[in-house]
mmCIF file of C-alpha atoms in Angstrom:
data_model
loop_
_atom_site.group_PDB
_atom_site.id
_atom_site.type_symbol
_atom_site.label_atom_id
_atom_site.label_comp_id
_atom_site.label_asym_id
_atom_site.label_seq_id
_atom_site.Cartn_x
_atom_site.Cartn_y
_atom_site.Cartn_z
ATOM 1 C CA MET A 1 -213.575 6.836 -87.062
ATOM 2 C CA SER A 2 -212.410 9.163 -83.613
ATOM 3 C CA THR A 3 -212.163 12.713 -82.747
ATOM 4 C CA PRO A 4 -209.251 14.423 -82.808
ATOM 5 C CA SER A 5 -210.264 15.859 -79.285
ATOM 6 C CA ILE A 6 -211.073 11.939 -78.540
ATOM 7 C CA LYS A 7 -207.888 11.444 -80.450
ATOM 8 C CA ALA A 8 -206.023 14.189 -78.023
ATOM 9 C CA SER A 9 -207.140 11.982 -74.961
ATOM 10 C CA ILE A 10 -206.104 9.295 -76.019
ATOM 11 C CA ARG A 11 -202.375 10.151 -76.370
ATOM 12 C CA TRP A 12 -202.609 13.187 -73.787
ATOM 13 C CA ARG A 13 -203.445 9.264 -71.011
ATOM 14 C CA ALA A 14 -201.081 6.935 -73.246
ATOM 15 C CA ALA A 15 -198.636 9.916 -72.551
ATOM 16 C CA ALA A 16 -199.059 10.064 -68.807
ATOM 17 C CA ALA A 17 -199.725 6.252 -67.735
ATOM 18 C CA TRP A 18 -195.541 6.466 -69.562
ATOM 19 C CA TYR A 19 -195.120 8.715 -67.006
ATOM 20 C CA ARG A 20 -195.722 7.452 -64.639
ATOM 21 C CA PHE A 21 -194.057 4.080 -65.372
ATOM 22 C CA ARG A 22 -190.494 6.166 -65.343
ATOM 23 C CA ASN A 23 -191.627 7.538 -61.826
ATOM 24 C CA PRO A 24 -193.693 4.649 -59.773
ATOM 25 C CA ILE A 25 -193.665 7.260 -56.714
ATOM 26 C CA LEU A 26 -194.841 10.482 -58.163
ATOM 27 C CA THR A 27 -198.790 10.241 -59.341
ATOM 28 C CA SER A 28 -200.109 13.117 -61.727
ATOM 29 C CA SER A 29 -200.195 15.664 -59.453
ATOM 30 C CA GLY A 30 -196.536 15.668 -58.084
ATOM 31 C CA LYS A 31 -197.893 13.801 -55.288
ATOM 32 C CA ARG A 32 -195.497 10.828 -53.560
ATOM 33 C CA TRP A 33 -197.330 7.618 -51.496
ATOM 34 C CA LEU A 34 -195.411 5.360 -50.117
ATOM 35 C CA ARG A 35 -195.537 3.408 -47.363
ATOM 36 C CA GLU A 36 -192.933 2.798 -45.315
ATOM 37 C CA PRO A 37 -192.918 3.165 -41.655
ATOM 38 C CA MET A 38 -193.552 5.895 -39.358
ATOM 39 C CA PRO A 39 -190.611 7.258 -37.742
ATOM 40 C CA GLU A 40 -190.263 5.264 -34.463
ATOM 41 C CA SER A 41 -190.903 8.050 -31.853
ATOM 42 C CA VAL A 42 -194.178 8.395 -34.283
ATOM 43 C CA ARG A 43 -195.086 4.926 -33.293
ATOM 44 C CA SER A 44 -194.372 5.230 -29.811
ATOM 45 C CA GLU A 45 -196.688 8.295 -29.219
ATOM 46 C CA CYS A 46 -199.518 6.222 -31.603
ATOM 47 C CA GLU A 47 -198.812 3.790 -28.573
ATOM 48 C CA ALA A 48 -199.151 5.682 -25.523
ATOM 49 C CA LEU A 49 -202.191 6.765 -26.800
ATOM 50 C CA ALA A 50 -203.881 4.368 -27.894
ATOM 51 C CA ASP A 51 -205.679 4.341 -24.257
ATOM 52 C CA LEU A 52 -206.366 7.549 -24.394
ATOM 53 C CA GLU A 53 -207.838 6.599 -28.265
ATOM 54 C CA PRO A 54 -207.613 2.360 -29.147
ATOM 55 C CA LEU A 55 -207.709 3.788 -32.787
ATOM 56 C CA LEU A 56 -204.339 5.059 -32.811
ATOM 57 C CA ALA A 57 -203.213 1.802 -31.484
ATOM 58 C CA GLU A 58 -205.085 0.382 -34.933
ATOM 59 C CA LEU A 59 -201.882 1.843 -36.123
ATOM 60 C CA VAL A 60 -198.334 1.004 -34.072
ATOM 61 C CA ASP A 61 -198.101 -1.357 -36.577
ATOM 62 C CA ALA A 62 -199.275 -1.553 -38.877
ATOM 63 C CA PRO A 63 -197.881 0.784 -42.317
ATOM 64 C CA VAL A 64 -199.178 3.194 -41.979
ATOM 65 C CA PRO A 65 -199.581 5.278 -46.238
ATOM 66 C CA THR A 66 -197.570 8.442 -46.176
ATOM 67 C CA HIS A 67 -197.859 11.648 -48.717
ATOM 68 C CA VAL A 68 -194.441 13.542 -49.320
ATOM 69 C CA ILE A 69 -195.924 17.507 -50.285
ATOM 70 C CA PRO A 70 -194.125 18.052 -53.756
ATOM 71 C CA SER A 71 -192.850 20.598 -53.031
ATOM 72 C CA VAL A 72 -190.378 18.978 -50.423
ATOM 73 C CA SER A 73 -189.466 16.031 -51.916
ATOM 74 C CA ARG A 74 -186.119 15.335 -52.208
ATOM 75 C CA ALA A 75 -185.636 14.055 -55.610
ATOM 76 C CA GLY A 76 -186.214 17.955 -55.824
ATOM 77 C CA ASN A 77 -189.571 20.159 -57.031
ATOM 78 C CA ALA A 78 -191.735 16.961 -58.354
ATOM 79 C CA TYR A 79 -194.553 19.859 -58.423
ATOM 80 C CA PHE A 80 -192.771 22.077 -61.255
ATOM 81 C CA ARG A 81 -190.829 18.916 -62.848
ATOM 82 C CA ILE A 82 -194.405 17.080 -63.376
ATOM 83 C CA ARG A 83 -196.226 19.562 -65.003
ATOM 84 C CA HIS A 84 -192.650 20.005 -67.757
ATOM 85 C CA ALA A 85 -193.158 15.923 -67.713
ATOM 86 C CA LEU A 86 -196.118 16.034 -69.436
ATOM 87 C CA PRO A 87 -196.498 16.646 -73.162
ATOM 88 C CA SER A 88 -196.927 19.883 -74.379
ATOM 89 C CA ASP A 89 -199.165 21.014 -72.149
ATOM 90 C CA ARG A 90 -200.098 24.949 -72.285
ATOM 91 C CA TYR A 91 -200.804 25.102 -68.962
ATOM 92 C CA ASP A 92 -196.999 24.268 -67.830
ATOM 93 C CA THR A 93 -195.963 28.505 -67.521
ATOM 94 C CA ILE A 94 -198.556 29.442 -64.853
ATOM 95 C CA ALA A 95 -196.675 28.306 -61.874
ATOM 96 C CA PHE A 96 -194.130 30.506 -62.562
ATOM 97 C CA GLY A 97 -194.623 33.318 -60.593
ATOM 98 C CA ARG A 98 -198.025 35.129 -60.329
ATOM 99 C CA ARG A 99 -198.019 38.162 -62.748
ATOM 100 C CA ALA A 100 -197.022 35.553 -65.226
ATOM 101 C CA TRP A 101 -199.331 33.170 -64.258
ATOM 102 C CA PHE A 102 -202.298 35.217 -64.463
ATOM 103 C CA GLU A 103 -201.435 36.769 -67.450
ATOM 104 C CA GLU A 104 -200.956 33.746 -69.980
ATOM 105 C CA ALA A 105 -203.682 32.319 -67.901
ATOM 106 C CA ARG A 106 -206.099 34.986 -69.587
ATOM 107 C CA LYS A 107 -203.912 35.273 -72.790
ATOM 108 C CA GLN A 108 -204.774 31.633 -73.484
ATOM 109 C CA TRP A 109 -208.415 32.539 -72.460
ATOM 110 C CA ASP A 110 -210.375 33.656 -74.847
ATOM 111 C CA GLY A 111 -213.817 34.028 -73.972
ATOM 112 C CA ARG A 112 -214.889 30.844 -75.527
ATOM 113 C CA SER A 113 -212.740 27.993 -74.814
ATOM 114 C CA LEU A 114 -209.988 26.981 -73.310
ATOM 115 C CA LEU A 115 -207.397 23.810 -73.721
ATOM 116 C CA ILE A 116 -206.615 22.521 -70.116
ATOM 117 C CA ARG A 117 -205.334 19.123 -69.565
ATOM 118 C CA PRO A 118 -207.342 16.750 -67.221
ATOM 119 C CA VAL A 119 -204.124 16.459 -64.082
ATOM 120 C CA GLY A 120 -204.743 16.603 -60.926
ATOM 121 C CA ASP A 121 -204.923 14.146 -57.936
ATOM 122 C CA PRO A 122 -208.959 13.848 -58.565
ATOM 123 C CA CYS A 123 -209.832 13.654 -54.355
ATOM 124 C CA ARG A 124 -207.643 16.523 -53.597
ATOM 125 C CA SER A 125 -210.735 18.582 -55.511
ATOM 126 C CA ASN A 126 -212.925 20.159 -53.999
ATOM 127 C CA LEU A 127 -214.986 20.473 -57.014
ATOM 128 C CA ARG A 128 -217.292 17.363 -57.701
ATOM 129 C CA HIS A 129 -219.649 16.068 -60.735
ATOM 130 C CA ALA A 130 -222.273 17.350 -61.254
ATOM 131 C CA ASP A 131 -222.660 20.229 -59.514
ATOM 132 C CA THR A 132 -224.066 24.222 -60.469
ATOM 133 C CA ILE A 133 -221.727 26.584 -58.683
ATOM 134 C CA ASP A 134 -223.431 30.188 -58.820
ATOM 135 C CA LEU A 135 -221.154 32.775 -60.685
ATOM 136 C CA GLU A 136 -223.193 36.011 -58.775
ATOM 137 C CA ARG A 137 -221.533 34.036 -54.692
ATOM 138 C CA PHE A 138 -218.894 32.851 -56.660
ATOM 139 C CA CYS A 139 -217.673 36.109 -57.560
ATOM 140 C CA SER A 140 -219.515 39.101 -55.220
ATOM 141 C CA GLY A 141 -217.250 41.084 -53.863
ATOM 142 C CA PHE A 142 -215.053 41.270 -56.037
ATOM 143 C CA SER A 143 -213.613 43.819 -58.892
ATOM 144 C CA GLU A 144 -213.251 42.304 -61.629
ATOM 145 C CA THR A 145 -209.578 41.682 -61.625
ATOM 146 C CA GLU A 146 -210.290 39.048 -59.086
ATOM 147 C CA ARG A 147 -212.964 37.421 -61.023
ATOM 148 C CA ASP A 148 -210.910 36.999 -63.379
ATOM 149 C CA ILE A 149 -208.958 35.219 -61.351
ATOM 150 C CA MET A 150 -210.940 33.019 -59.242
ATOM 151 C CA ILE A 151 -212.646 32.191 -62.301
ATOM 152 C CA VAL A 152 -209.298 31.024 -64.029
ATOM 153 C CA ARG A 153 -208.821 29.020 -60.452
ATOM 154 C CA LEU A 154 -212.222 27.756 -60.633
ATOM 155 C CA VAL A 155 -210.609 26.413 -63.935
ATOM 156 C CA ILE A 156 -207.713 25.081 -62.386
ATOM 157 C CA GLN A 157 -209.632 22.978 -60.021
ATOM 158 C CA LEU A 158 -212.131 21.866 -63.102
ATOM 159 C CA ARG A 159 -208.652 20.530 -64.544
ATOM 160 C CA ALA A 160 -207.977 18.371 -62.060
ATOM 161 C CA LYS A 161 -212.172 17.081 -61.838
ATOM 162 C CA HIS A 162 -212.169 16.251 -65.535
ATOM 163 C CA LEU A 163 -214.517 18.309 -65.994
ATOM 164 C CA ARG A 164 -216.501 20.588 -68.392
ATOM 165 C CA PHE A 165 -217.784 23.847 -68.317
ATOM 166 C CA GLU A 166 -221.440 25.202 -68.806
ATOM 167 C CA HIS A 167 -223.152 28.025 -69.096
ATOM 168 C CA HIS A 168 -226.407 28.191 -68.601
ATOM 169 C CA GLY A 169 -226.961 31.784 -69.227
ATOM 170 C CA ASP A 170 -228.470 32.269 -65.270
ATOM 171 C CA ASP A 171 -225.757 32.997 -63.565
ATOM 172 C CA SER A 172 -225.206 29.816 -62.423
ATOM 173 C CA LEU A 173 -222.295 27.210 -63.765
ATOM 174 C CA ARG A 174 -223.236 23.495 -64.682
ATOM 175 C CA LEU A 175 -220.199 21.303 -64.668
ATOM 176 C CA GLN A 176 -220.780 17.594 -66.164
ATOM 177 C CA ALA A 177 -217.682 14.818 -65.921
ATOM 178 C CA TYR A 178 -215.715 15.083 -69.594
ATOM 179 C CA PRO A 179 -213.824 12.487 -69.949
ATOM 180 C CA ALA A 180 -211.890 14.251 -73.261
ATOM 181 C CA ILE A 181 -209.148 17.909 -72.824
ATOM 182 C CA LYS A 182 -211.532 20.518 -73.825
ATOM 183 C CA VAL A 183 -212.748 22.626 -70.933
ATOM 184 C CA LEU A 184 -215.439 25.376 -71.860
ATOM 185 C CA ILE A 185 -215.394 29.044 -70.591
ATOM 186 C CA SER A 186 -218.840 30.297 -72.454
ATOM 187 C CA LYS A 187 -218.757 34.200 -72.858
ATOM 188 C CA GLY A 188 -221.678 34.815 -70.822
ATOM 189 C CA ILE A 189 -219.533 35.484 -68.105
ATOM 190 C CA ASP A 190 -217.563 38.047 -69.296
ATOM 191 C CA MET B 1 -197.688 35.510 -13.175
ATOM 192 C CA ARG B 2 -198.620 36.246 -16.467
ATOM 193 C CA SER B 3 -198.599 32.787 -19.009
ATOM 194 C CA VAL B 4 -195.824 32.358 -21.685
ATOM 195 C CA LEU B 5 -198.246 30.918 -23.559
ATOM 196 C CA THR B 6 -202.355 30.143 -24.042
ATOM 197 C CA ILE B 7 -203.638 27.086 -25.477
ATOM 198 C CA GLY B 8 -206.527 27.319 -27.592
ATOM 199 C CA VAL B 9 -208.906 24.396 -28.484
ATOM 200 C CA THR B 10 -211.806 25.228 -30.557
ATOM 201 C CA LEU B 11 -214.805 22.592 -29.560
ATOM 202 C CA HIS B 12 -218.422 22.235 -31.082
ATOM 203 C CA ARG B 13 -219.941 18.777 -30.741
ATOM 204 C CA GLU B 14 -217.423 16.680 -29.684
ATOM 205 C CA GLY B 15 -218.605 14.982 -26.747
ATOM 206 C CA ASN B 16 -216.568 12.659 -26.030
ATOM 207 C CA LEU B 17 -213.873 12.647 -28.324
ATOM 208 C CA SER B 18 -212.984 15.619 -26.822
ATOM 209 C CA ARG B 19 -212.057 14.238 -23.569
ATOM 210 C CA ALA B 20 -208.632 12.051 -25.333
ATOM 211 C CA THR B 21 -207.719 15.668 -26.335
ATOM 212 C CA LEU B 22 -207.338 17.521 -22.915
ATOM 213 C CA THR B 23 -206.145 15.335 -21.224
ATOM 214 C CA SER B 24 -203.016 14.726 -24.273
ATOM 215 C CA LEU B 25 -202.689 18.636 -23.646
ATOM 216 C CA GLN B 26 -202.907 18.318 -20.272
ATOM 217 C CA ARG B 27 -200.160 15.314 -20.692
ATOM 218 C CA SER B 28 -197.863 17.940 -23.312
ATOM 219 C CA ILE B 29 -197.949 20.663 -20.362
ATOM 220 C CA THR B 30 -196.831 18.943 -17.713
ATOM 221 C CA ARG B 31 -194.554 17.251 -19.503
ATOM 222 C CA SER B 32 -193.136 21.212 -21.110
ATOM 223 C CA ASN B 33 -192.956 22.690 -17.199
ATOM 224 C CA THR B 34 -194.280 26.074 -18.781
ATOM 225 C CA LYS B 35 -196.891 28.299 -17.141
ATOM 226 C CA VAL B 36 -199.881 28.964 -20.317
ATOM 227 C CA SER B 37 -203.435 29.347 -19.933
ATOM 228 C CA VAL B 38 -206.251 27.018 -21.604
ATOM 229 C CA ILE B 39 -208.467 28.677 -23.441
ATOM 230 C CA MET B 40 -211.243 26.866 -24.552
ATOM 231 C CA ALA B 41 -213.651 28.193 -26.810
ATOM 232 C CA GLN B 42 -217.735 26.104 -27.491
ATOM 233 C CA ASP B 43 -218.457 27.297 -30.364
ATOM 234 C CA ARG B 44 -222.413 25.741 -30.350
ATOM 235 C CA ALA B 45 -221.458 22.735 -28.587
ATOM 236 C CA ASP B 46 -223.600 20.933 -27.348
ATOM 237 C CA ASP B 47 -224.263 19.983 -23.758
ATOM 238 C CA ALA B 48 -221.815 16.441 -23.605
ATOM 239 C CA THR B 49 -219.289 18.491 -24.943
ATOM 240 C CA LEU B 50 -219.554 21.347 -21.934
ATOM 241 C CA ALA B 51 -219.983 18.377 -19.525
ATOM 242 C CA VAL B 52 -216.015 17.339 -21.001
ATOM 243 C CA CYS B 53 -215.270 20.682 -20.677
ATOM 244 C CA ASN B 54 -216.231 21.779 -16.770
ATOM 245 C CA GLU B 55 -214.380 18.688 -15.107
ATOM 246 C CA PHE B 56 -211.540 19.802 -17.735
ATOM 247 C CA ALA B 57 -212.426 23.674 -16.137
ATOM 248 C CA LYS B 58 -212.244 21.242 -12.488
ATOM 249 C CA LEU B 59 -209.829 19.602 -12.104
ATOM 250 C CA SER B 60 -206.701 19.679 -13.707
ATOM 251 C CA GLY B 61 -205.376 22.752 -11.838
ATOM 252 C CA LEU B 62 -205.035 25.064 -15.075
ATOM 253 C CA PRO B 63 -205.448 27.970 -15.573
ATOM 254 C CA CYS B 64 -208.968 28.086 -18.327
ATOM 255 C CA GLU B 65 -211.148 30.075 -19.419
ATOM 256 C CA GLN B 66 -214.677 28.716 -20.893
ATOM 257 C CA LEU B 67 -215.932 31.284 -23.954
ATOM 258 C CA GLN B 68 -219.581 30.417 -24.746
ATOM 259 C CA LEU B 69 -219.664 31.566 -28.265
ATOM 260 C CA ASP B 70 -222.282 30.867 -31.110
ATOM 261 C CA PHE B 71 -220.481 31.604 -34.314
ATOM 262 C CA GLY B 72 -220.411 28.200 -36.454
ATOM 263 C CA ASP B 73 -217.531 29.642 -37.709
ATOM 264 C CA PRO B 74 -214.203 27.878 -36.587
ATOM 265 C CA ALA B 75 -212.447 31.273 -38.090
ATOM 266 C CA LEU B 76 -214.185 33.333 -35.947
ATOM 267 C CA CYS B 77 -213.677 30.945 -33.177
ATOM 268 C CA ARG B 78 -210.400 30.864 -33.790
ATOM 269 C CA ASN B 79 -210.355 35.103 -33.582
ATOM 270 C CA ALA B 80 -211.904 34.910 -30.299
ATOM 271 C CA ILE B 81 -209.609 32.528 -28.576
ATOM 272 C CA VAL B 82 -206.713 34.992 -30.480
ATOM 273 C CA ALA B 83 -208.695 38.454 -28.471
ATOM 274 C CA ALA B 84 -209.524 36.597 -25.420
ATOM 275 C CA ALA B 85 -205.369 35.093 -25.270
ATOM 276 C CA THR B 86 -203.019 37.047 -22.853
ATOM 277 C CA ALA B 87 -199.680 35.330 -23.150
ATOM 278 C CA ARG B 88 -197.475 36.560 -25.682
ATOM 279 C CA TRP B 89 -197.496 33.165 -27.370
ATOM 280 C CA ILE B 90 -200.727 31.354 -29.099
ATOM 281 C CA MET B 91 -201.388 27.894 -29.982
ATOM 282 C CA LEU B 92 -204.470 26.293 -31.826
ATOM 283 C CA ILE B 93 -205.656 23.217 -31.934
ATOM 284 C CA ASP B 94 -209.319 21.719 -33.105
ATOM 285 C CA GLY B 95 -211.083 19.394 -30.217
ATOM 286 C CA ASP B 96 -210.747 16.219 -30.974
ATOM 287 C CA ASP B 97 -207.572 15.771 -31.712
ATOM 288 C CA LEU B 98 -204.172 14.543 -29.643
ATOM 289 C CA VAL B 99 -200.878 15.655 -29.443
ATOM 290 C CA SER B 100 -197.692 13.714 -28.871
ATOM 291 C CA GLU B 101 -195.957 14.456 -25.531
ATOM 292 C CA ASN B 102 -193.940 16.816 -25.826
ATOM 293 C CA TYR B 103 -196.126 19.064 -27.879
ATOM 294 C CA ILE B 104 -195.596 22.012 -26.538
ATOM 295 C CA SER B 105 -192.429 21.393 -24.483
ATOM 296 C CA ASN B 106 -190.544 21.049 -28.425
ATOM 297 C CA HIS B 107 -193.182 24.634 -29.614
ATOM 298 C CA ILE B 108 -191.877 25.762 -27.086
ATOM 299 C CA VAL B 109 -188.224 25.056 -27.285
ATOM 300 C CA ASP B 110 -188.233 25.264 -31.295
ATOM 301 C CA ALA B 111 -190.265 29.039 -31.495
ATOM 302 C CA ILE B 112 -188.452 32.171 -33.905
ATOM 303 C CA PRO B 113 -190.586 35.244 -33.116
ATOM 304 C CA SER B 114 -192.687 36.216 -36.216
ATOM 305 C CA HIS B 115 -192.608 32.973 -37.320
ATOM 306 C CA ILE B 116 -195.095 30.411 -37.371
ATOM 307 C CA LEU B 117 -194.754 26.549 -35.899
ATOM 308 C CA ARG B 118 -196.049 23.806 -37.283
ATOM 309 C CA PRO B 119 -196.117 20.245 -36.058
ATOM 310 C CA GLU B 120 -193.555 17.741 -37.723
ATOM 311 C CA PHE B 121 -195.779 15.137 -38.158
ATOM 312 C CA ILE B 122 -199.544 14.630 -39.439
ATOM 313 C CA VAL B 123 -201.017 11.530 -38.246
ATOM 314 C CA SER B 124 -204.604 11.345 -39.499
ATOM 315 C CA PHE B 125 -206.892 8.490 -37.860
ATOM 316 C CA GLY B 126 -209.836 7.548 -37.979
ATOM 317 C CA GLU B 127 -211.696 7.194 -41.611
ATOM 318 C CA ARG B 128 -208.685 7.975 -42.923
ATOM 319 C CA THR B 129 -205.119 7.319 -41.776
ATOM 320 C CA HIS B 130 -202.199 8.023 -43.527
ATOM 321 C CA PHE B 131 -199.307 10.532 -41.837
ATOM 322 C CA HIS B 132 -197.062 13.365 -42.934
ATOM 323 C CA SER B 133 -194.387 16.149 -41.777
ATOM 324 C CA GLN B 134 -195.193 19.242 -42.671
ATOM 325 C CA PRO B 135 -193.001 21.574 -44.764
ATOM 326 C CA ASP B 136 -190.345 23.211 -43.174
ATOM 327 C CA GLU B 137 -189.317 26.721 -44.970
ATOM 328 C CA ARG B 138 -186.335 27.160 -43.273
ATOM 329 C CA ALA B 139 -185.437 23.543 -45.075
ATOM 330 C CA ALA B 140 -187.508 23.896 -48.441
ATOM 331 C CA TRP B 141 -188.768 26.158 -50.876
ATOM 332 C CA VAL B 142 -192.644 25.871 -51.145
ATOM 333 C CA PRO B 143 -193.872 27.811 -54.257
ATOM 334 C CA PRO B 144 -197.065 29.950 -53.625
ATOM 335 C CA SER B 145 -198.001 28.353 -56.933
ATOM 336 C CA LEU B 146 -198.595 24.929 -54.824
ATOM 337 C CA LEU B 147 -201.176 27.319 -52.689
ATOM 338 C CA VAL B 148 -203.458 26.958 -55.300
ATOM 339 C CA GLU B 149 -204.011 23.400 -55.187
ATOM 340 C CA VAL B 150 -202.602 22.275 -52.298
ATOM 341 C CA ASN B 151 -202.607 22.781 -48.526
ATOM 342 C CA PRO B 152 -199.039 22.476 -47.571
ATOM 343 C CA TRP B 153 -200.020 23.136 -43.734
ATOM 344 C CA ALA B 154 -203.280 21.678 -41.464
ATOM 345 C CA SER B 155 -205.373 24.090 -39.122
ATOM 346 C CA PRO B 156 -202.328 22.941 -35.676
ATOM 347 C CA LEU B 157 -200.427 26.566 -35.615
ATOM 348 C CA MET B 158 -199.082 27.727 -32.676
ATOM 349 C CA ALA B 159 -197.900 32.539 -33.293
ATOM 350 C CA GLU B 160 -197.485 34.967 -32.282
ATOM 351 C CA ARG B 161 -200.290 37.128 -30.355
ATOM 352 C CA ALA B 162 -199.910 40.119 -31.906
ATOM 353 C CA MET B 163 -199.364 38.442 -35.892
ATOM 354 C CA LEU B 164 -202.914 36.817 -35.382
ATOM 355 C CA LEU B 165 -204.343 39.792 -34.377
ATOM 356 C CA ASP B 166 -202.901 41.640 -37.467
ATOM 357 C CA ILE B 167 -204.072 38.587 -39.739
ATOM 358 C CA PRO B 168 -206.846 37.314 -37.911
ATOM 359 C CA PHE B 169 -208.818 34.487 -39.846
ATOM 360 C CA LEU B 170 -211.328 34.809 -42.275
ATOM 361 C CA PRO B 171 -215.341 33.581 -41.941
ATOM 362 C CA VAL B 172 -215.335 32.458 -45.974
ATOM 363 C CA MET B 173 -217.337 29.773 -44.837
ATOM 364 C CA GLN B 174 -220.384 32.088 -44.411
ATOM 365 C CA HIS B 175 -220.019 33.046 -47.499
ATOM 366 C CA GLY B 176 -220.269 29.934 -49.256
ATOM 367 C CA PHE B 177 -216.286 29.312 -49.540
ATOM 368 C CA GLY B 178 -214.618 27.324 -47.551
ATOM 369 C CA PHE B 179 -211.098 26.280 -45.523
ATOM 370 C CA GLU B 180 -210.583 28.641 -43.183
ATOM 371 C CA ASP B 181 -207.098 27.445 -42.606
ATOM 372 C CA TRP B 182 -206.061 26.942 -46.393
ATOM 373 C CA LEU B 183 -206.473 31.164 -46.719
ATOM 374 C CA TRP B 184 -205.002 31.863 -43.253
ATOM 375 C CA ASN B 185 -202.104 30.458 -45.239
ATOM 376 C CA ALA B 186 -201.808 31.928 -48.351
ATOM 377 C CA ASP B 187 -202.633 35.200 -46.876
ATOM 378 C CA VAL B 188 -199.375 34.254 -44.355
ATOM 379 C CA LYS B 189 -197.566 33.488 -47.581
ATOM 380 C CA ALA B 190 -198.701 36.372 -49.033
ATOM 381 C CA ARG B 191 -196.648 38.386 -46.293
ATOM 382 C CA SER B 192 -193.721 36.594 -46.919
ATOM 383 C CA ILE B 193 -194.055 34.784 -43.561
ATOM 384 C CA ARG B 194 -192.430 31.610 -43.032
ATOM 385 C CA ASN B 195 -193.567 28.325 -41.271
ATOM 386 C CA ILE B 196 -191.361 26.633 -39.527
ATOM 387 C CA VAL B 197 -191.779 23.030 -37.501
ATOM 388 C CA ALA B 198 -191.881 22.008 -34.200
ATOM 389 C CA ARG B 199 -188.699 18.996 -34.062
ATOM 390 C CA GLY B 200 -190.960 15.759 -33.218
ATOM 391 C CA THR B 201 -193.852 16.790 -32.906
ATOM 392 C CA THR B 202 -196.952 14.982 -33.954
ATOM 393 C CA TYR B 203 -200.421 16.140 -33.933
ATOM 394 C CA PHE B 204 -203.069 13.361 -34.500
ATOM 395 C CA TYR B 205 -205.634 14.302 -36.698
ATOM 396 C CA ARG B 206 -208.905 12.903 -36.506
ATOM 397 C CA ARG B 207 -210.536 12.151 -39.383
ATOM 398 C CA LYS B 208 -214.518 12.125 -39.277
ATOM 399 C CA PRO B 209 -216.460 10.108 -41.614
ATOM 400 C CA ALA B 210 -219.628 13.239 -40.330
ATOM 401 C CA ARG B 211 -220.159 15.491 -38.754
ATOM 402 C CA SER B 212 -216.809 17.277 -39.423
ATOM 403 C CA ARG B 213 -216.694 20.577 -40.816
ATOM 404 C CA ASN B 214 -214.518 20.209 -43.329
ATOM 405 C CA GLU B 215 -215.421 17.645 -44.373
ATOM 406 C CA GLY B 216 -218.653 19.193 -44.565
ATOM 407 C CA ALA B 217 -216.841 21.331 -46.171
ATOM 408 C CA ILE B 218 -215.670 19.114 -48.745
ATOM 409 C CA GLY B 219 -219.018 18.090 -49.540
ATOM 410 C CA ALA B 220 -220.607 21.406 -50.228
ATOM 411 C CA ARG B 221 -218.309 21.174 -52.769
ATOM 412 C CA THR B 222 -216.820 24.910 -51.601
ATOM 413 C CA VAL B 223 -213.635 26.473 -53.060
ATOM 414 C CA LEU B 224 -211.103 29.233 -51.379
ATOM 415 C CA PRO B 225 -211.637 32.433 -52.453
ATOM 416 C CA SER B 226 -209.408 35.265 -53.407
ATOM 417 C CA SER B 227 -206.170 35.418 -52.032
ATOM 418 C CA ARG B 228 -203.055 38.614 -51.917
ATOM 419 C CA LEU B 229 -201.364 35.357 -52.948
ATOM 420 C CA PHE B 230 -202.928 35.115 -56.068
ATOM 421 C CA ASP B 231 -202.783 39.082 -57.187
ATOM 422 C CA PRO B 232 -201.789 39.381 -60.480
#
């Protein structure tokens, strides 16, 4: 029998897959990847510089992928839209403003665990699987408030990598691949 | 007569790749018909890179200054360019990338005081290939929260020297963090300074499989440090 977290994960994945099916040019991070011809001016510039850099010659006739940064997509603000489209995404409200973002994140963080949905573009995140972060270094020189913000920001990045966040009691945080939706923050870091 | 624009090129261990960079730059300078000066900031540069710089300084016919630096940090390298520059406007480019022929002329035409100018198109080539247009904040709203997850503007820019002195690049790499240009973009956004594009310009961004600082930072799993933009 499936555990509640596995069921929730399956539900989330199904919802995300349905959303992507309905919105094929949007990825889960809100980026749009298209294959379209480069503007003529760019293409001719590649041609003009091909003598200097042969790699550019290869781009002249090839379909080159492009991405549109979500906030300027012609369809509107995809960055927010996609977050709202995800069902019961508890992190929706953090994107509305700096104070609201911080307060909401604090409210949701009970010092022990925080529900985070694994959305985002994995290749954009700076964090990799099975990594260790030195908390002392990560937070050094920052006030308590700043440290909290940084931890919240770290969690946001973790969310993009489907990672679990564990405290090992030695001022390091071990990140592990975790396919479910829960990110754990130990009380030890507070 | 003092130059209108100082172009700062950050160099490290690009070797012969910097020859293509400097040649494309010279092509763009010639087209712009503007009085510019060039600063080649050589941060722990290898012999091959120094040889290309010396050759460019001798043959280009442009006023060139070579800065020998020992930082190992692109942020400090850019700050050194700003400190050494004399022109009102400063353009920063990396020593292994290329620029379009209209790059300098269009940047000068579209320059607005107290704004940051960006190339309109970025073409990544090499290890990875794609192109995209950069956001122009005159036409599109870029929410501050976007910078939590995405760096909307690549590192090449043109801005007034006074602004770059006021908002220096922070040497985050030395503290185990990364992406000094991303942090700078966040700091600038926190001050409500707008990024605009120089229409029709293209920056060719070389993606190397190894040895590049950007790839190194990604490989080292760096994270962005705290910025005023994310203050509660």
